[in-house]
PDB file of C-alpha atoms in Angstrom:
ATOM      1  CA  UNK A 142     -19.410  34.257  15.812  1.00  0.00           C
ATOM      2  CA  UNK A 143     -17.729  35.324  19.041  1.00  0.00           C
ATOM      3  CA  UNK A 144     -13.922  34.765  19.366  1.00  0.00           C
ATOM      4  CA  UNK A 145     -14.690  32.657  22.468  1.00  0.00           C
ATOM      5  CA  UNK A 146     -17.052  30.497  20.641  1.00  0.00           C
ATOM      6  CA  UNK A 147     -14.695  30.092  17.674  1.00  0.00           C
ATOM      7  CA  UNK A 148     -11.844  29.178  20.225  1.00  0.00           C
ATOM      8  CA  UNK A 149     -14.070  26.489  21.841  1.00  0.00           C
ATOM      9  CA  UNK A 150     -14.954  25.006  18.453  1.00  0.00           C
ATOM     10  CA  UNK A 151     -11.115  24.767  17.679  1.00  0.00           C
ATOM     11  CA  UNK A 152     -10.594  23.068  20.905  1.00  0.00           C
ATOM     12  CA  UNK A 153     -13.465  20.533  20.256  1.00  0.00           C
ATOM     13  CA  UNK A 154     -12.185  19.731  16.797  1.00  0.00           C
ATOM     14  CA  UNK A 155      -8.706  19.302  18.130  1.00  0.00           C
ATOM     15  CA  UNK A 156     -10.109  16.864  20.783  1.00  0.00           C
ATOM     16  CA  UNK A 157     -11.948  14.865  18.256  1.00  0.00           C
ATOM     17  CA  UNK A 158      -8.749  14.494  16.131  1.00  0.00           C
ATOM     18  CA  UNK A 159      -6.802  13.235  19.223  1.00  0.00           C
ATOM     19  CA  UNK A 160      -9.503  10.877  20.098  1.00  0.00           C
ATOM     20  CA  UNK A 161      -9.563   9.476  16.465  1.00  0.00           C
ATOM     21  CA  UNK A 162      -5.822   9.071  16.469  1.00  0.00           C
ATOM     22  CA  UNK A 163      -5.726   7.173  19.720  1.00  0.00           C
ATOM     23  CA  UNK A 164      -8.578   4.863  18.532  1.00  0.00           C
ATOM     24  CA  UNK A 165      -6.579   4.395  15.485  1.00  0.00           C
ATOM     25  CA  UNK A 166      -3.524   3.429  17.391  1.00  0.00           C
ATOM     26  CA  UNK A 167      -5.546   0.865  19.452  1.00  0.00           C
ATOM     27  CA  UNK A 168      -6.843  -0.761  16.285  1.00  0.00           C
ATOM     28  CA  UNK A 169      -3.613  -0.727  14.516  1.00  0.00           C
ATOM     29  CA  UNK A 170      -1.859  -2.238  17.554  1.00  0.00           C
ATOM     30  CA  UNK A 171      -3.540  -5.666  16.501  1.00  0.00           C
ATOM     31  CA  UNK A 172      -1.509  -5.772  13.316  1.00  0.00           C
ATOM     32  CA  UNK A 173       1.997  -6.958  13.450  1.00  0.00           C
ATOM     33  CA  UNK A 174       3.515  -5.464  10.276  1.00  0.00           C
ATOM     34  CA  UNK A 175       2.221  -2.409   8.427  1.00  0.00           C
ATOM     35  CA  UNK A 176       3.842  -1.732   4.979  1.00  0.00           C
ATOM     36  CA  UNK A 177       3.206   1.412   2.881  1.00  0.00           C
ATOM     37  CA  UNK A 178       3.457   0.855  -0.932  1.00  0.00           C
ATOM     38  CA  UNK A 179       4.168   3.955  -2.871  1.00  0.00           C
ATOM     39  CA  UNK A 180       5.818   5.491  -5.906  1.00  0.00           C
ATOM     40  CA  UNK A 181       6.862   8.825  -7.248  1.00  0.00           C
ATOM     41  CA  UNK A 182       5.101   8.361 -10.571  1.00  0.00           C
ATOM     42  CA  UNK A 183       1.829   6.921 -11.750  1.00  0.00           C
ATOM     43  CA  UNK A 184       1.484   4.010 -14.086  1.00  0.00           C
ATOM     44  CA  UNK A 185       4.218   1.947 -12.630  1.00  0.00           C
ATOM     45  CA  UNK A 186       2.003  -0.810 -11.321  1.00  0.00           C
ATOM     46  CA  UNK A 187       1.951   0.021  -7.763  1.00  0.00           C
ATOM     47  CA  UNK A 188      -1.571  -1.413  -6.960  1.00  0.00           C
ATOM     48  CA  UNK A 189      -0.623  -4.521  -8.905  1.00  0.00           C
ATOM     49  CA  UNK A 190       2.285  -4.878  -6.681  1.00  0.00           C
ATOM     50  CA  UNK A 191       0.302  -4.366  -3.440  1.00  0.00           C
ATOM     51  CA  UNK A 192      -2.406  -6.625  -4.573  1.00  0.00           C
ATOM     52  CA  UNK A 193      -0.175  -9.474  -5.587  1.00  0.00           C
ATOM     53  CA  UNK A 194       2.078  -9.163  -2.634  1.00  0.00           C
ATOM     54  CA  UNK A 195      -0.846  -9.332  -0.269  1.00  0.00           C
ATOM     55  CA  UNK A 196      -2.411 -12.375  -2.055  1.00  0.00           C
ATOM     56  CA  UNK A 197       1.161 -14.170  -1.938  1.00  0.00           C
ATOM     57  CA  UNK A 198       1.384 -13.375   1.669  1.00  0.00           C
ATOM     58  CA  UNK A 199      -2.147 -14.804   2.231  1.00  0.00           C
ATOM     59  CA  UNK A 200      -1.310 -18.017   0.238  1.00  0.00           C
ATOM     60  CA  UNK A 201       1.672 -18.565   2.712  1.00  0.00           C
ATOM     61  CA  UNK A 202      -0.919 -18.641   5.491  1.00  0.00           C
ATOM     62  CA  UNK A 203      -0.705 -15.047   6.939  1.00  0.00           C
ATOM     63  CA  UNK A 204      -3.629 -12.851   7.767  1.00  0.00           C
ATOM     64  CA  UNK A 205      -3.461  -9.902   5.349  1.00  0.00           C
ATOM     65  CA  UNK A 206      -5.379  -6.726   4.833  1.00  0.00           C
ATOM     66  CA  UNK A 207      -5.224  -3.863   2.398  1.00  0.00           C
ATOM     67  CA  UNK A 208      -6.030  -0.285   2.979  1.00  0.00           C
ATOM     68  CA  UNK A 209      -6.459   1.223  -0.538  1.00  0.00           C
ATOM     69  CA  UNK A 210      -5.584   4.845   0.500  1.00  0.00           C
ATOM     70  CA  UNK A 211      -5.498   6.089  -3.172  1.00  0.00           C
ATOM     71  CA  UNK A 212      -8.800   8.193  -2.638  1.00  0.00           C
ATOM     72  CA  UNK A 213      -9.200   9.478  -6.112  1.00  0.00           C
ATOM     73  CA  UNK A 214      -8.125   6.373  -8.071  1.00  0.00           C
ATOM     74  CA  UNK A 215      -9.074   3.203  -6.021  1.00  0.00           C
ATOM     75  CA  UNK A 216      -8.365   0.072  -7.835  1.00  0.00           C
ATOM     76  CA  UNK A 217      -7.752  -2.713  -5.168  1.00  0.00           C
ATOM     77  CA  UNK A 218     -11.369  -3.714  -4.914  1.00  0.00           C
ATOM     78  CA  UNK A 219     -11.534  -4.455  -8.614  1.00  0.00           C
ATOM     79  CA  UNK A 220      -8.470  -6.654  -8.461  1.00  0.00           C
ATOM     80  CA  UNK A 221      -9.970  -8.664  -5.641  1.00  0.00           C
ATOM     81  CA  UNK A 222     -13.441  -9.125  -7.137  1.00  0.00           C
ATOM     82  CA  UNK A 223     -15.317  -6.863  -4.642  1.00  0.00           C
ATOM     83  CA  UNK A 224     -15.810  -3.916  -6.961  1.00  0.00           C
ATOM     84  CA  UNK A 225     -19.339  -2.708  -6.658  1.00  0.00           C
ATOM     85  CA  UNK A 226     -19.763  -4.080  -3.179  1.00  0.00           C
ATOM     86  CA  UNK A 227     -20.448  -1.810  -0.008  1.00  0.00           C
ATOM     87  CA  UNK A 228     -18.832  -1.848   3.396  1.00  0.00           C
ATOM     88  CA  UNK A 229     -21.081  -1.924   6.128  1.00  0.00           C
ATOM     89  CA  UNK A 230     -20.830  -0.949   9.902  1.00  0.00           C
ATOM     90  CA  UNK A 231     -21.133  -3.452  12.724  1.00  0.00           C
ATOM     91  CA  UNK A 232     -20.917  -3.080  16.530  1.00  0.00           C
ATOM     92  CA  UNK A 233     -17.089  -3.321  16.238  1.00  0.00           C
ATOM     93  CA  UNK A 234     -16.860  -0.601  13.517  1.00  0.00           C
ATOM     94  CA  UNK A 235     -16.315  -0.655   9.813  1.00  0.00           C
ATOM     95  CA  UNK A 236     -16.157  -4.299   8.622  1.00  0.00           C
ATOM     96  CA  UNK A 237     -13.544  -4.891   5.713  1.00  0.00           C
ATOM     97  CA  UNK A 238     -14.707  -6.729   2.733  1.00  0.00           C
ATOM     98  CA  UNK A 239     -12.949 -10.185   2.164  1.00  0.00           C
ATOM     99  CA  UNK A 240     -11.677 -10.522  -1.445  1.00  0.00           C
ATOM    100  CA  UNK A 241     -10.527 -13.428  -3.499  1.00  0.00           C
ATOM    101  CA  UNK A 242      -7.482 -15.115  -1.703  1.00  0.00           C
ATOM    102  CA  UNK A 243      -9.091 -14.153   1.704  1.00  0.00           C
ATOM    103  CA  UNK A 244      -7.449 -10.702   1.791  1.00  0.00           C
ATOM    104  CA  UNK A 245      -9.417  -7.986   3.849  1.00  0.00           C
ATOM    105  CA  UNK A 246     -10.091  -4.905   1.765  1.00  0.00           C
ATOM    106  CA  UNK A 247     -11.062  -1.301   2.835  1.00  0.00           C
ATOM    107  CA  UNK A 248     -11.351   1.467   0.042  1.00  0.00           C
ATOM    108  CA  UNK A 249     -13.248   4.612  -0.663  1.00  0.00           C
ATOM    109  CA  UNK A 250     -14.395   2.841  -3.850  1.00  0.00           C
ATOM    110  CA  UNK A 251     -16.567   0.588  -1.355  1.00  0.00           C
ATOM    111  CA  UNK A 252     -18.209   3.691   0.157  1.00  0.00           C
ATOM    112  CA  UNK A 253     -19.625   5.488  -2.977  1.00  0.00           C
ATOM    113  CA  UNK A 254     -23.084   5.001  -4.729  1.00  0.00           C
ATOM    114  CA  UNK A 255     -21.492   4.324  -8.193  1.00  0.00           C
ATOM    115  CA  UNK A 256     -18.263   3.697 -10.100  1.00  0.00           C
ATOM    116  CA  UNK A 257     -18.923   7.092 -11.872  1.00  0.00           C
ATOM    117  CA  UNK A 258     -18.905   9.112  -8.485  1.00  0.00           C
ATOM    118  CA  UNK A 259     -15.866  11.261  -8.221  1.00  0.00           C
ATOM    119  CA  UNK A 260     -14.541  12.389  -4.859  1.00  0.00           C
ATOM    120  CA  UNK A 261     -13.657  15.974  -5.346  1.00  0.00           C
ATOM    121  CA  UNK A 262     -11.710  16.589  -2.138  1.00  0.00           C
ATOM    122  CA  UNK A 263      -9.132  18.961  -1.166  1.00  0.00           C
ATOM    123  CA  UNK A 264      -6.076  17.923   1.038  1.00  0.00           C
ATOM    124  CA  UNK A 265      -7.734  18.551   4.546  1.00  0.00           C
ATOM    125  CA  UNK A 266     -10.762  16.442   3.730  1.00  0.00           C
ATOM    126  CA  UNK A 267      -8.469  13.551   2.524  1.00  0.00           C
ATOM    127  CA  UNK A 268      -6.580  13.790   5.676  1.00  0.00           C
ATOM    128  CA  UNK A 269      -9.748  13.673   7.640  1.00  0.00           C
ATOM    129  CA  UNK A 270     -11.049  10.734   5.690  1.00  0.00           C
ATOM    130  CA  UNK A 271      -8.100   8.563   6.252  1.00  0.00           C
ATOM    131  CA  UNK A 272      -7.853   9.485   9.810  1.00  0.00           C
ATOM    132  CA  UNK A 273     -11.519   8.342  10.264  1.00  0.00           C
ATOM    133  CA  UNK A 274     -10.943   5.195   8.524  1.00  0.00           C
ATOM    134  CA  UNK A 275      -7.922   4.249  10.696  1.00  0.00           C
ATOM    135  CA  UNK A 276     -10.064   4.960  13.738  1.00  0.00           C
ATOM    136  CA  UNK A 277     -13.222   3.010  12.522  1.00  0.00           C
ATOM    137  CA  UNK A 278     -12.099  -0.061  10.651  1.00  0.00           C
ATOM    138  CA  UNK A 279     -12.407  -3.251  12.624  1.00  0.00           C
ATOM    139  CA  UNK A 280      -9.255  -5.155  10.947  1.00  0.00           C
ATOM    140  CA  UNK A 281      -8.973  -7.622  13.866  1.00  0.00           C
ATOM    141  CA  UNK A 282      -5.661  -9.320  14.449  1.00  0.00           C
ATOM    142  CA  UNK A 283      -3.561  -9.183  11.233  1.00  0.00           C
ATOM    143  CA  UNK A 284       0.009 -10.331  10.288  1.00  0.00           C
ATOM    144  CA  UNK A 285       0.247  -7.657   7.465  1.00  0.00           C
ATOM    145  CA  UNK A 286      -1.507  -4.563   6.667  1.00  0.00           C
ATOM    146  CA  UNK A 287      -0.460  -3.150   3.139  1.00  0.00           C
ATOM    147  CA  UNK A 288      -1.378   0.593   2.546  1.00  0.00           C
ATOM    148  CA  UNK A 289      -1.685   1.201  -1.148  1.00  0.00           C
ATOM    149  CA  UNK A 290      -0.838   4.926  -1.639  1.00  0.00           C
ATOM    150  CA  UNK A 291      -1.476   7.212  -4.596  1.00  0.00           C
ATOM    151  CA  UNK A 292       1.384   8.375  -6.877  1.00  0.00           C
ATOM    152  CA  UNK A 293       3.551  11.257  -5.513  1.00  0.00           C
ATOM    153  CA  UNK A 294       4.530  12.422  -2.146  1.00  0.00           C
ATOM    154  CA  UNK A 295       1.383  14.602  -1.189  1.00  0.00           C
ATOM    155  CA  UNK A 296      -1.472  14.558   1.344  1.00  0.00           C
ATOM    156  CA  UNK A 297      -2.099  10.795   1.578  1.00  0.00           C
ATOM    157  CA  UNK A 298       1.470   9.589   1.941  1.00  0.00           C
ATOM    158  CA  UNK A 299       2.204  12.353   4.437  1.00  0.00           C
ATOM    159  CA  UNK A 300      -1.068  11.498   6.355  1.00  0.00           C
ATOM    160  CA  UNK A 301      -0.177   7.775   6.541  1.00  0.00           C
ATOM    161  CA  UNK A 302       3.309   8.619   7.751  1.00  0.00           C
ATOM    162  CA  UNK A 303       2.144  10.814  10.374  1.00  0.00           C
ATOM    163  CA  UNK A 304      -0.757   8.641  11.643  1.00  0.00           C
ATOM    164  CA  UNK A 305       0.853   5.336  11.478  1.00  0.00           C
ATOM    165  CA  UNK A 306       3.885   6.075  13.528  1.00  0.00           C
ATOM    166  CA  UNK A 307       5.097   2.328  13.900  1.00  0.00           C
ATOM    167  CA  UNK A 308       5.110   1.613  10.104  1.00  0.00           C
ATOM    168  CA  UNK A 309       7.195  -1.483   9.619  1.00  0.00           C
ATOM    169  CA  UNK A 310       8.480  -0.175   6.349  1.00  0.00           C
ATOM    170  CA  UNK A 311       7.707   1.118   2.873  1.00  0.00           C
ATOM    171  CA  UNK A 312       8.205  -0.576  -0.585  1.00  0.00           C
ATOM    172  CA  UNK A 313       8.700   1.861  -3.602  1.00  0.00           C
ATOM    173  CA  UNK A 314       7.659   0.615  -6.931  1.00  0.00           C
ATOM    174  CA  UNK A 315       9.507   1.628 -10.054  1.00  0.00           C
ATOM    175  CA  UNK A 316      10.116   0.556 -13.740  1.00  0.00           C
ATOM    176  CA  UNK A 317      13.282   0.318 -15.575  1.00  0.00           C
ATOM    177  CA  UNK A 318      13.053   3.453 -17.611  1.00  0.00           C
ATOM    178  CA  UNK A 319      15.333   6.373 -16.727  1.00  0.00           C
ATOM    179  CA  UNK A 320      12.508   8.722 -16.637  1.00  0.00           C
ATOM    180  CA  UNK A 321      10.947   6.621 -13.829  1.00  0.00           C
ATOM    181  CA  UNK A 322      14.098   6.422 -11.938  1.00  0.00           C
ATOM    182  CA  UNK A 323      14.492  10.137 -11.759  1.00  0.00           C
ATOM    183  CA  UNK A 324      10.942  10.629 -10.421  1.00  0.00           C
ATOM    184  CA  UNK A 325      11.074   7.676  -7.970  1.00  0.00           C
ATOM    185  CA  UNK A 326      14.116   9.049  -6.301  1.00  0.00           C
ATOM    186  CA  UNK A 327      11.722  11.634  -4.890  1.00  0.00           C
ATOM    187  CA  UNK A 328       9.540   8.891  -3.305  1.00  0.00           C
ATOM    188  CA  UNK A 329      12.627   7.418  -1.601  1.00  0.00           C
ATOM    189  CA  UNK A 330      13.697  10.890  -0.488  1.00  0.00           C
ATOM    190  CA  UNK A 331      10.291  11.396   0.987  1.00  0.00           C
ATOM    191  CA  UNK A 332      10.794   8.160   2.995  1.00  0.00           C
ATOM    192  CA  UNK A 333      13.974   9.348   4.389  1.00  0.00           C
ATOM    193  CA  UNK A 334      12.694  12.656   5.237  1.00  0.00           C
ATOM    194  CA  UNK A 335       9.521  11.685   7.113  1.00  0.00           C
ATOM    195  CA  UNK A 336      11.677   8.756   8.810  1.00  0.00           C
ATOM    196  CA  UNK A 337       9.634   5.918   7.025  1.00  0.00           C
ATOM    197  CA  UNK A 338      11.864   2.987   6.897  1.00  0.00           C
ATOM    198  CA  UNK A 339      12.537   1.801   3.581  1.00  0.00           C
ATOM    199  CA  UNK A 340      12.407  -1.956   2.884  1.00  0.00           C
ATOM    200  CA  UNK A 341      13.601  -1.634  -0.755  1.00  0.00           C
ATOM    201  CA  UNK A 342      12.494  -1.088  -4.440  1.00  0.00           C
ATOM    202  CA  UNK A 343      10.528  -3.421  -6.623  1.00  0.00           C
ATOM    203  CA  UNK A 344      11.002  -3.173 -10.400  1.00  0.00           C
ATOM    204  CA  UNK A 345       7.732  -3.841 -12.274  1.00  0.00           C
ATOM    205  CA  UNK A 346       7.724  -4.608 -15.961  1.00  0.00           C
ATOM    206  CA  UNK A 347      11.297  -5.504 -15.657  1.00  0.00           C
ATOM    207  CA  UNK A 348      11.367  -7.597 -18.835  1.00  0.00           C
ATOM    208  CA  UNK A 349       9.118  -9.807 -21.175  1.00  0.00           C
ATOM    209  CA  UNK A 350       9.856 -13.571 -21.656  1.00  0.00           C
ATOM    210  CA  UNK A 351       9.032 -14.662 -25.046  1.00  0.00           C
ATOM    211  CA  UNK A 352       6.580 -17.548 -24.709  1.00  0.00           C
ATOM    212  CA  UNK A 353       7.959 -19.324 -27.971  1.00  0.00           C
ATOM    213  CA  UNK A 354      11.690 -19.059 -27.555  1.00  0.00           C
ATOM    214  CA  UNK A 355      12.124 -18.114 -23.938  1.00  0.00           C
ATOM    215  CA  UNK A 356      14.305 -15.147 -24.748  1.00  0.00           C
ATOM    216  CA  UNK A 357      14.046 -12.202 -22.299  1.00  0.00           C
ATOM    217  CA  UNK A 358      13.275  -8.692 -23.858  1.00  0.00           C
ATOM    218  CA  UNK A 359      13.903  -5.506 -21.824  1.00  0.00           C
ATOM    219  CA  UNK A 360      11.095  -3.570 -23.452  1.00  0.00           C
ATOM    220  CA  UNK A 361      11.388  -0.544 -21.152  1.00  0.00           C
ATOM    221  CA  UNK A 362      15.251  -0.603 -21.051  1.00  0.00           C
ATOM    222  CA  UNK A 363      17.553  -2.205 -18.451  1.00  0.00           C
ATOM    223  CA  UNK A 364      19.696  -1.058 -15.583  1.00  0.00           C
ATOM    224  CA  UNK A 365      17.581   1.836 -14.304  1.00  0.00           C
ATOM    225  CA  UNK A 366      16.628   0.035 -11.089  1.00  0.00           C
ATOM    226  CA  UNK A 367      20.351  -1.034 -10.500  1.00  0.00           C
ATOM    227  CA  UNK A 368      21.305   2.639 -11.006  1.00  0.00           C
ATOM    228  CA  UNK A 369      18.628   3.842  -8.553  1.00  0.00           C
ATOM    229  CA  UNK A 370      19.749   1.161  -5.878  1.00  0.00           C
ATOM    230  CA  UNK A 371      23.218   2.477  -6.147  1.00  0.00           C
ATOM    231  CA  UNK A 372      22.495   6.160  -6.186  1.00  0.00           C
ATOM    232  CA  UNK A 373      20.029   6.030  -3.239  1.00  0.00           C
ATOM    233  CA  UNK A 374      21.568   3.053  -1.382  1.00  0.00           C
ATOM    234  CA  UNK A 375      18.522   1.015  -1.491  1.00  0.00           C
ATOM    235  CA  UNK A 376      17.919  -2.809  -1.957  1.00  0.00           C
ATOM    236  CA  UNK A 377      16.060  -4.235  -4.890  1.00  0.00           C
ATOM    237  CA  UNK A 378      13.623  -6.594  -3.526  1.00  0.00           C
ATOM    238  CA  UNK A 379      12.201  -8.191  -6.852  1.00  0.00           C
ATOM    239  CA  UNK A 380      11.956  -7.720 -10.475  1.00  0.00           C
ATOM    240  CA  UNK A 381       8.432  -8.361 -11.877  1.00  0.00           C
ATOM    241  CA  UNK A 382       8.178  -9.404 -15.527  1.00  0.00           C
ATOM    242  CA  UNK A 383       5.588  -8.343 -17.945  1.00  0.00           C
ATOM    243  CA  UNK A 384       2.853 -10.893 -18.785  1.00  0.00           C
ATOM    244  CA  UNK A 385      -0.032 -10.159 -21.127  1.00  0.00           C
ATOM    245  CA  UNK A 386      -2.395 -12.160 -18.673  1.00  0.00           C
ATOM    246  CA  UNK A 387      -1.938  -9.630 -15.858  1.00  0.00           C
ATOM    247  CA  UNK A 388      -4.738  -7.546 -17.435  1.00  0.00           C
ATOM    248  CA  UNK A 389      -7.040 -10.438 -17.860  1.00  0.00           C
ATOM    249  CA  UNK A 390      -6.575 -11.243 -14.211  1.00  0.00           C
ATOM    250  CA  UNK A 391      -7.211  -7.762 -13.290  1.00  0.00           C
ATOM    251  CA  UNK A 392     -10.375  -7.404 -15.360  1.00  0.00           C
ATOM    252  CA  UNK A 393     -11.519 -10.931 -13.797  1.00  0.00           C
ATOM    253  CA  UNK A 394     -11.150  -9.651 -10.382  1.00  0.00           C
ATOM    254  CA  UNK A 395      -8.572 -12.456  -9.433  1.00  0.00           C
ATOM    255  CA  UNK A 396      -4.998 -11.498  -8.341  1.00  0.00           C
ATOM    256  CA  UNK A 397      -2.462 -12.706 -10.907  1.00  0.00           C
ATOM    257  CA  UNK A 398      -0.756 -15.102  -8.397  1.00  0.00           C
ATOM    258  CA  UNK A 399      -3.999 -16.941  -7.785  1.00  0.00           C
ATOM    259  CA  UNK A 400      -5.068 -16.985 -11.449  1.00  0.00           C
ATOM    260  CA  UNK A 401      -1.686 -18.222 -12.788  1.00  0.00           C
ATOM    261  CA  UNK A 402       0.224 -19.817  -9.961  1.00  0.00           C
ATOM    262  CA  UNK A 403       3.126 -21.305 -12.060  1.00  0.00           C
ATOM    263  CA  UNK A 404       3.857 -18.199 -14.182  1.00  0.00           C
ATOM    264  CA  UNK A 405       7.305 -16.315 -13.993  1.00  0.00           C
ATOM    265  CA  UNK A 406       5.668 -13.179 -12.616  1.00  0.00           C
ATOM    266  CA  UNK A 407       4.031 -15.380  -9.656  1.00  0.00           C
ATOM    267  CA  UNK A 408       7.583 -16.761  -8.900  1.00  0.00           C
ATOM    268  CA  UNK A 409       8.786 -13.023  -8.711  1.00  0.00           C
ATOM    269  CA  UNK A 410       5.982 -12.118  -6.273  1.00  0.00           C
ATOM    270  CA  UNK A 411       7.081 -15.103  -4.236  1.00  0.00           C
ATOM    271  CA  UNK A 412      10.637 -13.729  -4.239  1.00  0.00           C
ATOM    272  CA  UNK A 413       9.275 -10.417  -3.037  1.00  0.00           C
ATOM    273  CA  UNK A 414       7.140 -11.924  -0.284  1.00  0.00           C
ATOM    274  CA  UNK A 415      10.110 -13.862   1.018  1.00  0.00           C
ATOM    275  CA  UNK A 416      12.391 -10.665   0.868  1.00  0.00           C
ATOM    276  CA  UNK A 417       9.966  -8.691   2.845  1.00  0.00           C
ATOM    277  CA  UNK A 418       9.258 -11.416   5.413  1.00  0.00           C
ATOM    278  CA  UNK A 419      12.829 -12.023   5.889  1.00  0.00           C
ATOM    279  CA  UNK A 420      13.722  -8.193   6.279  1.00  0.00           C
ATOM    280  CA  UNK A 421      10.902  -7.663   8.801  1.00  0.00           C
ATOM    281  CA  UNK A 422      11.966 -10.662  10.934  1.00  0.00           C
ATOM    282  CA  UNK A 423      15.449  -9.452  10.995  1.00  0.00           C
ATOM    283  CA  UNK A 424      14.215  -6.097  12.125  1.00  0.00           C
ATOM    284  CA  UNK A 425      12.049  -7.724  14.833  1.00  0.00           C
ATOM    285  CA  UNK A 426      15.029  -9.633  16.114  1.00  0.00           C
ATOM    286  CA  UNK A 427      17.111  -6.467  16.433  1.00  0.00           C
ATOM    287  CA  UNK A 428      14.529  -4.708  18.565  1.00  0.00           C
ATOM    288  CA  UNK A 429      15.745  -4.114  22.253  1.00  0.00           C
ATOM    289  CA  UNK A 430      14.711  -6.954  24.640  1.00  0.00           C
ATOM    290  CA  UNK A 431      14.220  -9.536  21.873  1.00  0.00           C
ATOM    291  CA  UNK A 432      15.368 -12.895  22.916  1.00  0.00           C
TER     292      UNK A 432
END
């Protein structure tokens, strides 16, 4: 291949990327608030928090969507009862599936032939996939788009930070353990480094309430989130308790807050949703030109 032909191919590839980014910007401009949910560590319940925050916001009457950007371990479709279904393309673009609770869902899980299919992708391919999704999905007008990110501070979080330049904020999910606190500090530092506004921290599995005597048990320790808050100067948005029925709800394809509306954990998710709404509305009021 000649040097000139290679140069032309690079120019065309760059042009395509710019066109996709512009199309993504146009589609995302119909969404009022865009929130990234991340953590520095796996197993803290980040997708659980994303799903139930989305369902709680939808219960309050908001139009809500979730972009499941965890390419290698997508779990959002299962939580909303659309696992095994397939996204289709319409005249307007890729049409999100509507899960339980009227939440719109887009995920790589909805684009593979079977649940055993593994996406063996390196970083550039994942970046390209997310960029194409953002440029093709016909979300329509939404109040909230939650982006469920994989653990860590690698390709997917960085891609979202670079492509969604007007992110309303990020939520970092942690647990009470000191080990998690140490790792999650990296996720907070990541937000600061890429200038992603941090709304605050959610402590998942914060405690367990005995159904017999009502006593709170701090199974994974106590004080880790408070220490994290002090060290990194971040707000604790909510503390989500453990509930054995959470796994039942996930397996049943129904968000916990819908399956068990009177549970302690559901009340905690309502506190989280109210905190997020309040913070975003205050930010909106502080914008120049706001009356």
